[in-house]
Coordinates of C-alpha atoms in Angstrom, one line a residue:
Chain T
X1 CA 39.0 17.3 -0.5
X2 CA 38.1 20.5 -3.1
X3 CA 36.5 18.4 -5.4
X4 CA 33.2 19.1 -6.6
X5 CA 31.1 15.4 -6.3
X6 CA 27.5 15.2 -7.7
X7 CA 25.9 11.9 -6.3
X8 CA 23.0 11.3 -9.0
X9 CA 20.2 9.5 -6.4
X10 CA 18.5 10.7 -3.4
X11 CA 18.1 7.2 -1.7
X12 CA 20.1 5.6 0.7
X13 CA 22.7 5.0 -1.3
X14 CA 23.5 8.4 -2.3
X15 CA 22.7 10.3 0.8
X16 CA 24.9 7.2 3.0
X17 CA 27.5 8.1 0.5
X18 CA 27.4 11.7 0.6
X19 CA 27.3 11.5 4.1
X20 CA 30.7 9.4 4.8
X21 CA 32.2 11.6 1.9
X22 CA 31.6 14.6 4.1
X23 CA 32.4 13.1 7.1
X24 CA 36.5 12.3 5.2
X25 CA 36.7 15.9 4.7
X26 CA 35.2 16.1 0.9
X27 CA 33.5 19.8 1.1
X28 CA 31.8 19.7 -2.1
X29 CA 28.9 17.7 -2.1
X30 CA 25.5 18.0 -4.0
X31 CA 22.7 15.3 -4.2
X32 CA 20.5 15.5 -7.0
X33 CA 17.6 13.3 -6.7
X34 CA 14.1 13.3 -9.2
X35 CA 11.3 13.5 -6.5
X36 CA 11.8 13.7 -2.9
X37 CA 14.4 11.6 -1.4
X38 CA 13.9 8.0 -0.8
X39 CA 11.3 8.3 -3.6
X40 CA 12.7 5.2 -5.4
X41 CA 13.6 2.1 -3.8
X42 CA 14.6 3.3 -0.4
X43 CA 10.9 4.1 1.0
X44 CA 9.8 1.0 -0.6
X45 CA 12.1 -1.4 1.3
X46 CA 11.0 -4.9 3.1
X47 CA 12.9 -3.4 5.5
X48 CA 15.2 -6.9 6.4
X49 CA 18.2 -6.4 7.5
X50 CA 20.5 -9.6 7.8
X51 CA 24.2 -11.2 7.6
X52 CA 22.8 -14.9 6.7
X53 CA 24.4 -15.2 3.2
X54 CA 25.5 -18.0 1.8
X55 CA 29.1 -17.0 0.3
X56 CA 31.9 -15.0 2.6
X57 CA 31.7 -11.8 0.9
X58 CA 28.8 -11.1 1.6
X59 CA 28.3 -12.1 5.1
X60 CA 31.8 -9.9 5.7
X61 CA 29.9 -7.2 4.5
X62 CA 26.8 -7.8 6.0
X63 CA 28.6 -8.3 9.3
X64 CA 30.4 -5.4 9.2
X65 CA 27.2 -3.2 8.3
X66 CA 25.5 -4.6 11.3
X67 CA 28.6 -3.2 13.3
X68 CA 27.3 0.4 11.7
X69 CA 23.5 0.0 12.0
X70 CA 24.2 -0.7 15.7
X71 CA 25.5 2.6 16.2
X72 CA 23.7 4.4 13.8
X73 CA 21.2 5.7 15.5
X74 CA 23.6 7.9 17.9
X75 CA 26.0 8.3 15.3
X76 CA 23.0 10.4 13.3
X77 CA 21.5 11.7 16.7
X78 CA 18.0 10.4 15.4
X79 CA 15.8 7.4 15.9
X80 CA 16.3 4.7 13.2
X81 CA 14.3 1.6 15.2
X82 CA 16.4 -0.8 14.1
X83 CA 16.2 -4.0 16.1
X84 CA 17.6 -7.2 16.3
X85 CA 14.9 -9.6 15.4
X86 CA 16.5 -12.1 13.8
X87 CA 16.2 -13.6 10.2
X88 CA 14.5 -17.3 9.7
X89 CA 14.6 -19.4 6.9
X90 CA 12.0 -22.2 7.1
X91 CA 12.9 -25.5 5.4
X92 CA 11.0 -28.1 4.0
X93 CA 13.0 -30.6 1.6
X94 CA 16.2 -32.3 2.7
X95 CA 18.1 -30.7 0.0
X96 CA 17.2 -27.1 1.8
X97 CA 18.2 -28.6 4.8
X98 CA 21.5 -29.6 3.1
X99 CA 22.3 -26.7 1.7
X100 CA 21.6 -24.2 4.7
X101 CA 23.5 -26.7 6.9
X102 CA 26.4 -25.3 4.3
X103 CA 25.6 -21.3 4.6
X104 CA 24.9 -21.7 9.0
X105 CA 28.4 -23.7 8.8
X106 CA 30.5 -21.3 6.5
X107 CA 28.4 -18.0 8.6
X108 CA 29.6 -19.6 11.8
X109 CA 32.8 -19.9 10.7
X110 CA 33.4 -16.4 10.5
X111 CA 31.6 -15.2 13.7
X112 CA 27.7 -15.1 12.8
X113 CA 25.9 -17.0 15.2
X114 CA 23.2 -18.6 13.3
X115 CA 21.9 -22.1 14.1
X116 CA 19.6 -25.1 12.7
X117 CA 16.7 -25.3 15.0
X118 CA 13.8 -27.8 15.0
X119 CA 10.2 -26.7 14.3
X120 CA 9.3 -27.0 18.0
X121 CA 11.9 -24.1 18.3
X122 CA 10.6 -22.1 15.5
X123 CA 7.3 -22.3 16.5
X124 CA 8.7 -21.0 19.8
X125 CA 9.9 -17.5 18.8
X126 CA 7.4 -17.3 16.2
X127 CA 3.8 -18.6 17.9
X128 CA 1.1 -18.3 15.1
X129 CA 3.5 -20.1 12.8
X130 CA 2.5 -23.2 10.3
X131 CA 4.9 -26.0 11.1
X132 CA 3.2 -29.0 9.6
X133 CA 5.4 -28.6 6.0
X134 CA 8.9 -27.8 8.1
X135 CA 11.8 -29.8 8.8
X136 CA 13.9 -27.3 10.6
X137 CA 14.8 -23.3 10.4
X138 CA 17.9 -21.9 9.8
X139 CA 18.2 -19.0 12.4
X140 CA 20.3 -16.3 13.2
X141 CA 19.4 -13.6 16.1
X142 CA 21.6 -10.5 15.2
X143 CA 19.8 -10.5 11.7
X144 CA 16.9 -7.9 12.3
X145 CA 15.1 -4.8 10.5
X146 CA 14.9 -0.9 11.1
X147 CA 13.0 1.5 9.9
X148 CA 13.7 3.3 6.3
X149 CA 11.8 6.7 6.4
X150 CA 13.6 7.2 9.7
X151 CA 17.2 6.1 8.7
X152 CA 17.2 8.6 5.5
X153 CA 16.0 11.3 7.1
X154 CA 18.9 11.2 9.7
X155 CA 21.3 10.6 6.8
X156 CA 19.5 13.5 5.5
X157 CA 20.0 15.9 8.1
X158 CA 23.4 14.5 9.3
X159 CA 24.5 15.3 5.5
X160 CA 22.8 18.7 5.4
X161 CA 24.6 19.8 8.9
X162 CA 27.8 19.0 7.2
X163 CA 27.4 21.1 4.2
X164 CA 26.3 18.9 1.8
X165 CA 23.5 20.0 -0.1
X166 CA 20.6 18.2 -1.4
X167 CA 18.1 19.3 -4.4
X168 CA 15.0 17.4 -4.5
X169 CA 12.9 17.6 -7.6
X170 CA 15.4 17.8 -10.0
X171 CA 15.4 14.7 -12.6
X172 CA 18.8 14.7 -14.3
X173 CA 18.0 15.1 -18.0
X174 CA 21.5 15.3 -19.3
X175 CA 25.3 14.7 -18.4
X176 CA 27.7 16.4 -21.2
X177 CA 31.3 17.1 -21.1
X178 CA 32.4 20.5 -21.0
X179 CA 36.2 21.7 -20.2
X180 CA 36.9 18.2 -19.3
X181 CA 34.4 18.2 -16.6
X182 CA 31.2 16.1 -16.6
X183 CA 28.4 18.6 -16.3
X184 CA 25.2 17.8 -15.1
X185 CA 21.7 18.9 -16.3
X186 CA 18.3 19.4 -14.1
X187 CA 15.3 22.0 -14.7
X188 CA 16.4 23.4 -11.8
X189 CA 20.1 24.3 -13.2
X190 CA 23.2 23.2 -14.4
X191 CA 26.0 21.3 -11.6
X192 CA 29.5 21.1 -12.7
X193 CA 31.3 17.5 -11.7
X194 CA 35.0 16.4 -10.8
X195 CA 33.5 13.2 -9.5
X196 CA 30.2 11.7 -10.5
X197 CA 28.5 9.3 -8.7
X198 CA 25.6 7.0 -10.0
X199 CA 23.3 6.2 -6.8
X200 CA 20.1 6.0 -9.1
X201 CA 19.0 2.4 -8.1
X202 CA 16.3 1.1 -11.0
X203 CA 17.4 4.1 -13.0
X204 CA 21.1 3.8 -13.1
X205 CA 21.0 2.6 -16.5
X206 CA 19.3 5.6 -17.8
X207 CA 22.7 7.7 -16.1
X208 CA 25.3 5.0 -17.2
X209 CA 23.4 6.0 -21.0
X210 CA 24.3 9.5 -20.3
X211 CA 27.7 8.9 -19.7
X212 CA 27.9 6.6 -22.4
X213 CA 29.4 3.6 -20.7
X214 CA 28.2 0.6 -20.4
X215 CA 25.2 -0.7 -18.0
X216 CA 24.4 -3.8 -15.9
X217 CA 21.7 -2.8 -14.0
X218 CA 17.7 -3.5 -14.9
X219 CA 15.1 -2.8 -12.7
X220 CA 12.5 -5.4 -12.1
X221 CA 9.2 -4.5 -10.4
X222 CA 8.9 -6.4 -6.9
X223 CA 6.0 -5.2 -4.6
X224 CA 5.3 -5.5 -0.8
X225 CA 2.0 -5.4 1.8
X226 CA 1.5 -3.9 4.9
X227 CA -1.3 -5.0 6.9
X228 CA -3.0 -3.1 9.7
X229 CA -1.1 -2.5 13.2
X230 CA -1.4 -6.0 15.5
X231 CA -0.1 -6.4 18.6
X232 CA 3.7 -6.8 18.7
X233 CA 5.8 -9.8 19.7
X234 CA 4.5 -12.4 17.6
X235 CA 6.3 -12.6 14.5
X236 CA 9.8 -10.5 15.6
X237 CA 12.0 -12.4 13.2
X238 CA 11.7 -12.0 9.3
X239 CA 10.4 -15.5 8.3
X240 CA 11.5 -17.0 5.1
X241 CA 10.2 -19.6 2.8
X242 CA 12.1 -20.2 -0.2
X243 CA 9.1 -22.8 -1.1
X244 CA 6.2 -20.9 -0.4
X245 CA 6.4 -18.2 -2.9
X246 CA 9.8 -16.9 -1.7
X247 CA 8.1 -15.2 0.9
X248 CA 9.5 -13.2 3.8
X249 CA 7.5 -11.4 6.6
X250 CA 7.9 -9.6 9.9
X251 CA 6.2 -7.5 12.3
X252 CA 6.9 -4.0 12.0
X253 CA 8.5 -2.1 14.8
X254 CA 6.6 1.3 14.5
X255 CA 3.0 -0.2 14.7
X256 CA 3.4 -4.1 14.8
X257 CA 1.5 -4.4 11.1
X258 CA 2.7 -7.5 9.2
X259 CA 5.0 -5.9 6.7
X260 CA 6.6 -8.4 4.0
X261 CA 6.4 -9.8 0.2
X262 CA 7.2 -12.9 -2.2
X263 CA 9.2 -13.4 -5.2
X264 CA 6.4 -12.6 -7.9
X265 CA 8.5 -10.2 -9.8
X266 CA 8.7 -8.2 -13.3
X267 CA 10.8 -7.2 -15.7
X268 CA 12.7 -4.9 -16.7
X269 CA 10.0 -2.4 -16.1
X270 CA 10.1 1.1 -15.0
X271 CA 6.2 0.3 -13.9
X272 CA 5.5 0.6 -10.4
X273 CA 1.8 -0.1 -10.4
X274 CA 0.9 -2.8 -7.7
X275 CA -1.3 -5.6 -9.1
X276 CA -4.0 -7.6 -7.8
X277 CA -2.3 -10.9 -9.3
X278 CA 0.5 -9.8 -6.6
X279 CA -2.2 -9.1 -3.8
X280 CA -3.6 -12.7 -4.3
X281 CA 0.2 -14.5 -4.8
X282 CA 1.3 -13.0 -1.2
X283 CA -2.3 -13.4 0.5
X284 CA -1.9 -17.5 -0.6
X285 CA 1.7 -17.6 0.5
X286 CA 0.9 -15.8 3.7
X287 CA -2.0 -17.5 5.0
X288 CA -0.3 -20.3 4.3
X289 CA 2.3 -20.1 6.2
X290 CA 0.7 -17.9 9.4
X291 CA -2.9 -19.3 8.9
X292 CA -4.1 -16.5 11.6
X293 CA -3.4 -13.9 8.8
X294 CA -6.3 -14.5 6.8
X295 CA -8.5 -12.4 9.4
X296 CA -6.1 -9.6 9.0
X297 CA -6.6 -6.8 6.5
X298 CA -3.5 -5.9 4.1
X299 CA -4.0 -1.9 3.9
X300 CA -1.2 -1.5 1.6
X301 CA 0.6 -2.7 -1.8
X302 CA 3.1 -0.7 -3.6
X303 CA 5.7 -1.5 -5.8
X304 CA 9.4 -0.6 -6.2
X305 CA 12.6 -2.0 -8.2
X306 CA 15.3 -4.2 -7.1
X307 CA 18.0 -2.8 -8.9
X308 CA 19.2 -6.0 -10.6
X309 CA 22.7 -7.3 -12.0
X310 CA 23.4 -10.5 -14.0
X311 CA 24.9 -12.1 -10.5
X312 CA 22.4 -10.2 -8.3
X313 CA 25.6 -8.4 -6.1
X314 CA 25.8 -5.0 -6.8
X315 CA 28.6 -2.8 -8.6
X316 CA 30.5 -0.6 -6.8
X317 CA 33.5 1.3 -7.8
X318 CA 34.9 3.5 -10.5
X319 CA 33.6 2.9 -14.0
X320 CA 35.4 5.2 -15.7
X321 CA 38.4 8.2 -14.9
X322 CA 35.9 10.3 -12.5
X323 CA 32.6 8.0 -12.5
X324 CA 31.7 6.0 -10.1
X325 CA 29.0 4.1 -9.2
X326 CA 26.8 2.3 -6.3
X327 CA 23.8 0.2 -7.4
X328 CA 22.9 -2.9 -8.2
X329 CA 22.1 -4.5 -4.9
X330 CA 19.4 -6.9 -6.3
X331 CA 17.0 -6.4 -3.5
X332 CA 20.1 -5.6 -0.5
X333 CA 20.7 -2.4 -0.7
X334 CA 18.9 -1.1 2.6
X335 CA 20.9 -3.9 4.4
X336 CA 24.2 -3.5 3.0
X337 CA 24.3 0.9 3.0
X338 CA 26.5 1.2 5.6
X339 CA 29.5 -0.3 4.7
X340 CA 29.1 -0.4 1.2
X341 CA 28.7 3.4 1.1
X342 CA 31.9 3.7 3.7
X343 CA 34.1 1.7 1.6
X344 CA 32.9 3.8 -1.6
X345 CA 33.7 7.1 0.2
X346 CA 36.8 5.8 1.5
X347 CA 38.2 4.6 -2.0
X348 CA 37.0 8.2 -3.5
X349 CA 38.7 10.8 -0.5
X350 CA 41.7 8.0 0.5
X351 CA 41.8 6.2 -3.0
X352 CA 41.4 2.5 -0.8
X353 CA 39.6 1.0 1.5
X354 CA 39.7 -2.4 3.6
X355 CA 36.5 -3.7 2.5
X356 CA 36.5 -6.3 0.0
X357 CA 35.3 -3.9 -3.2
X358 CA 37.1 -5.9 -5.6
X359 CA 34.2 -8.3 -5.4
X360 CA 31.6 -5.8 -6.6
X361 CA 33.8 -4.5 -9.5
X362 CA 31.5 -3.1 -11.5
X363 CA 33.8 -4.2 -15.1
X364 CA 33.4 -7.8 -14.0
X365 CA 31.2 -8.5 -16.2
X366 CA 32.5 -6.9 -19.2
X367 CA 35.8 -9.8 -18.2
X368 CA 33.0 -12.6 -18.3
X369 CA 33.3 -12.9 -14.4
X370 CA 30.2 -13.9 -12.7
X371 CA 30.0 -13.9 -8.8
X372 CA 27.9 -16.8 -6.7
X373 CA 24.7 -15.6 -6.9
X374 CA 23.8 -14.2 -3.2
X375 CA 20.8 -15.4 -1.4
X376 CA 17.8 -13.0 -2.7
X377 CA 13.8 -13.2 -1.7
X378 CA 10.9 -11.3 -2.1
Chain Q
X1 CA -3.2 25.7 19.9
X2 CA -5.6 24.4 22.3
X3 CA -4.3 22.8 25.4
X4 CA -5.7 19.7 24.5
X5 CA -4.3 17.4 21.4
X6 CA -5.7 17.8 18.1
X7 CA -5.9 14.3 16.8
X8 CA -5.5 14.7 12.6
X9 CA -4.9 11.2 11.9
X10 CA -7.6 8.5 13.9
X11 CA -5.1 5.3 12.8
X12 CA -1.7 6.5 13.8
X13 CA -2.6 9.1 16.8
X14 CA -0.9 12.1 14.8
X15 CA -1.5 15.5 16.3
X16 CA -1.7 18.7 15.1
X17 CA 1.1 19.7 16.9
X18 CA 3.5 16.9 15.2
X19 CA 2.6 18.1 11.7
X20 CA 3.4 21.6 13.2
X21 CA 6.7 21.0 14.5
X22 CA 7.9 19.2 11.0
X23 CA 6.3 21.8 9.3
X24 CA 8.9 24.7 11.0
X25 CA 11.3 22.6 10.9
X26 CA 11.4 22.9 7.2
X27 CA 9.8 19.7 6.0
X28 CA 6.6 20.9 4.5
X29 CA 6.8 17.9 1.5
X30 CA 3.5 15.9 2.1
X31 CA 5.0 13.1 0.4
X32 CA 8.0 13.3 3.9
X33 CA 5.8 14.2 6.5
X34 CA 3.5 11.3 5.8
X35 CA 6.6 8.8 5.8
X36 CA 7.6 10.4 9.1
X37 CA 4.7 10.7 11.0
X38 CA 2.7 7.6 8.7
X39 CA -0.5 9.7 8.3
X40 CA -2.3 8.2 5.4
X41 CA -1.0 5.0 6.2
X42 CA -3.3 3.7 8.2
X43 CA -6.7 1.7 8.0
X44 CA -8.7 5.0 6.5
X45 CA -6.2 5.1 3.6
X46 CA -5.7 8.6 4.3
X47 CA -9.4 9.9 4.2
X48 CA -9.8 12.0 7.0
X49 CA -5.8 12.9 7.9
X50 CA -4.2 13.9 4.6
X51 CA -7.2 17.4 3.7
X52 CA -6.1 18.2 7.7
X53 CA -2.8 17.5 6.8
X54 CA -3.1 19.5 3.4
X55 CA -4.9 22.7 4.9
X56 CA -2.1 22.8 7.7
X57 CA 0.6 22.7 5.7
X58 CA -1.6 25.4 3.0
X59 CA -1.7 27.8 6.3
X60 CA 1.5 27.7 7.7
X61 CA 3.1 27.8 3.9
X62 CA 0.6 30.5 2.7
X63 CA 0.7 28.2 -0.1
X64 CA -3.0 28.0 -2.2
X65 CA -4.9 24.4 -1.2
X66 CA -4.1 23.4 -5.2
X67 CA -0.5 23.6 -5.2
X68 CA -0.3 21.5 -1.8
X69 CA 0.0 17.7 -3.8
X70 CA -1.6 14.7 -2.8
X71 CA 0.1 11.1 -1.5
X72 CA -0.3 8.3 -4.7
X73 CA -3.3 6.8 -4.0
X74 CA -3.0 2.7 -4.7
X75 CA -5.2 -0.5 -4.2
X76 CA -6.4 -1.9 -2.0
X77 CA -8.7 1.4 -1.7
X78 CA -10.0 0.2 1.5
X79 CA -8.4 -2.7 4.1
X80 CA -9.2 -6.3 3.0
X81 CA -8.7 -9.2 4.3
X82 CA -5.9 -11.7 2.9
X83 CA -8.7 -14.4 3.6
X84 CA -10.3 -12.8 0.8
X85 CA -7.5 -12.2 -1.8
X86 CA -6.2 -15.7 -1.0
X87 CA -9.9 -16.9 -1.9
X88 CA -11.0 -18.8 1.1
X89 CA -13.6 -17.1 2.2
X90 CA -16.4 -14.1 0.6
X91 CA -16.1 -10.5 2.4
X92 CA -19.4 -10.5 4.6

């Protein structure tokens, strides 16, 4: 493919994307991305990775992009530490019960092997956990969590091997139409477009704007902690607690520091200052439900957006003749990049792909059509 | 080098020789070799790793000390404990 694609978006999205469209044979590929790349939501990631939705879109694709992250890390030739660590929702009320009876039925029934397990069990895999407000856990083992700085930076240099080139530092201040091409303005020069894509996360409004179409993507301000390293093995799984805050934590795999966040969110904002109301919301939550924590010192807070659409599933697709775009995730953008930036590559070199895109259509909304909402924390 | 390792950052065990190798392998943003590596991450917020860090990358770039940037610096500006923020008990 001869045509010249300009990904707007340095994160995972774009370089994922820019990556699987060099890998179908498109030779012209630039990535234009504001600061350095991961900059925006990519580096500030929970890092969760899990199939454990609650409607069958969503689990296909989160199925599916567990296939990928499995192989990723020879597929790139570079370490990505994703493991398999499992994802666990804690439940406290009968109606949670209820309803993830529902989601551990409809995931089993297409392959995903999660479970209902008592709090005996949960406090099992996860030792220092609270269970005196738990009825039960839903639980599934092939959820897990890997490691973002490393994952870009093998997209980045797998993409950069291949010929696609990546600016860094160059904000996009203006997209006008010129020949009937889409050109695209940075300080650091002009790029000429057959194919734009919009990989901007929080900021993809600011690029639909550009191209004068129109946008369903906000950015709210969600922030995260890390705590200092602690010996691994104790809390492998991400554990969930829709009641407590919307919380979700796990042990990282680089140094074994308690990395996680809760539901305390802002918005739209293109703030990213972490706040102390946020450092006393998680520390409650936390404590709370892994009591040991409160002798453990959180040596990080930062903030970053959860790119956010009316139905919280993102839009991917064309929007207009030549413009595409892949944002939106609502916080599940790390977790879903591997197929959703495959299928996007594969509908832009092969004009289709078998992935169920229709879903994420991003004119839905413009027709009035609202998807389930999918499962979202943090 | 020496023969021995040159610790730069106490928290994470970063040597010298790590930054180098990013460092000719082209990645001489702070803001990427800190995310690879996770100098300033650590308990010291970045006090004693990211100057080494700074006057490495300042050497080998022949870049001057003020153009070499600095990691955003956030809150908490040293470790505390979430015993603290969550308000059960007073930092000793």
């Amino acid at each position: 493919m001869k045509e010249r694609v300009v990904i707007v978006g340095g994160g995972i999205m774009g370089l994922a994307t820019a990556y699987h469209l060099a890998r179908l044979g498109a030779e012209n590929v630039t990535v234009l991305e504001r600061r350095f790349a991961g900059y925006g939501a990519t580096f500030r990631t929970g890092t969760g990775i899990r199939e454990s939705f609650g409607d069958e879109t969503n689990i296909w694709m989160m199925r599916e992009s567990i296939k990928m992250w499995k192989a990723l890390e020879e597929e790139l030739g570079h370490p990505t530490e994703y493991r398999q660590t499992g994802y666990m929702f804690l439940l406290h009320t009968e109606e949670e019960m209820e309803s993830f009876r529902r989601n551990v039925s409809l995931q089993n029934s297409l392959s995903v092997p999660s479970r209902i397990i008592s709090p005996e069990e949960a406090k099992e895999i996860v030792p220092p956990l609270n269970i005196e407000d738990v009825l039960g856990a839903a639980y599934n083992p092939e959820d897990g969590k890997a490691n973002p700085f490393l994952v870009l930076q093998g997209y980045k240099k797998a993409s950069l091997k291949m010929g696609v080139k990546i600016h860094e530092y160059s904000p996009v201040e203006g997209i006008v139409e010129r020949g009937g091409k889409r050109v695209v303005k940075t300080p650091r020069g002009e790029f000429e477009a057959d194919i734009l894509i919009n990989a901007a996360g929080g900021w993809s409004k600011l690029i639909d704007r550009m191209v004068a179409v129109p946008s369903h993507v906000e950015p709210y301000k969600h922030q995260a902690i890390k705590t200092e390293a602690l010996e691994r093995g104790q809390i492998n799984p991400m554990v969930v607690s829709f009641k407590h805050g919307g919380a979700y934590l796990t042990q990282d795999i680089a140094d074994g520091g308690v990395i996680g966040g809760v539901a305390l969110a802002e918005g739209p904002t293109f703030d990213m200052n972490p706040t102390l109301e946020y450092a006393i919301e998680v520390s409650r939550h936390f404590t709370w439900l892994i009591p040991a924590l409160k002798y453990v010192h959180i040596v990080r807070q930062w903030a970053g957006f959860y790119a956010t659409t009316p139905d919280k599933n993102p839009v991917i697709g064309e929007v207009a003749p030549g413009y595409y775009i892949i944002s939106g995730f609502s916080g599940h953008g790390f977790m879903m990049s591997p197929m959703a930036t495959k299928s996007l590559a594969e509908l832009i070199v092969e004009g289709g792909t078998s992935a169920p895109l229709d879903f994420y259509d991003p004119h839905r909304f413009e027709r009035g059509e609202f998807r389930e909402a999918a499962i979202q924390m943090g | 080098m020496s023969e021995e390792p040159v610790i730069i950052c106490r928290c994470n065990d970063v040597t010298e020789e790590e930054i180098v190798a990013l460092i000719e392998e082209g990645i001489t943003d702070i803001e990427v070799i800190k995310r690879l590596t996770r100098i300033g991450m650590g308990p010291c917020q970045g006090r004693t790793c990211i100057p080494l860090v700074q006057s490495i990358i300042a050497r080998r770039t022949g870049k001057p000390m003020e153009e070499i940037s600095s990691p955003t610096s956030r809150h908490p500006v040293k470790p505390v404990r979430m015993g603290v923020f969550a308000g059960e008990e007073v930092e000793e």
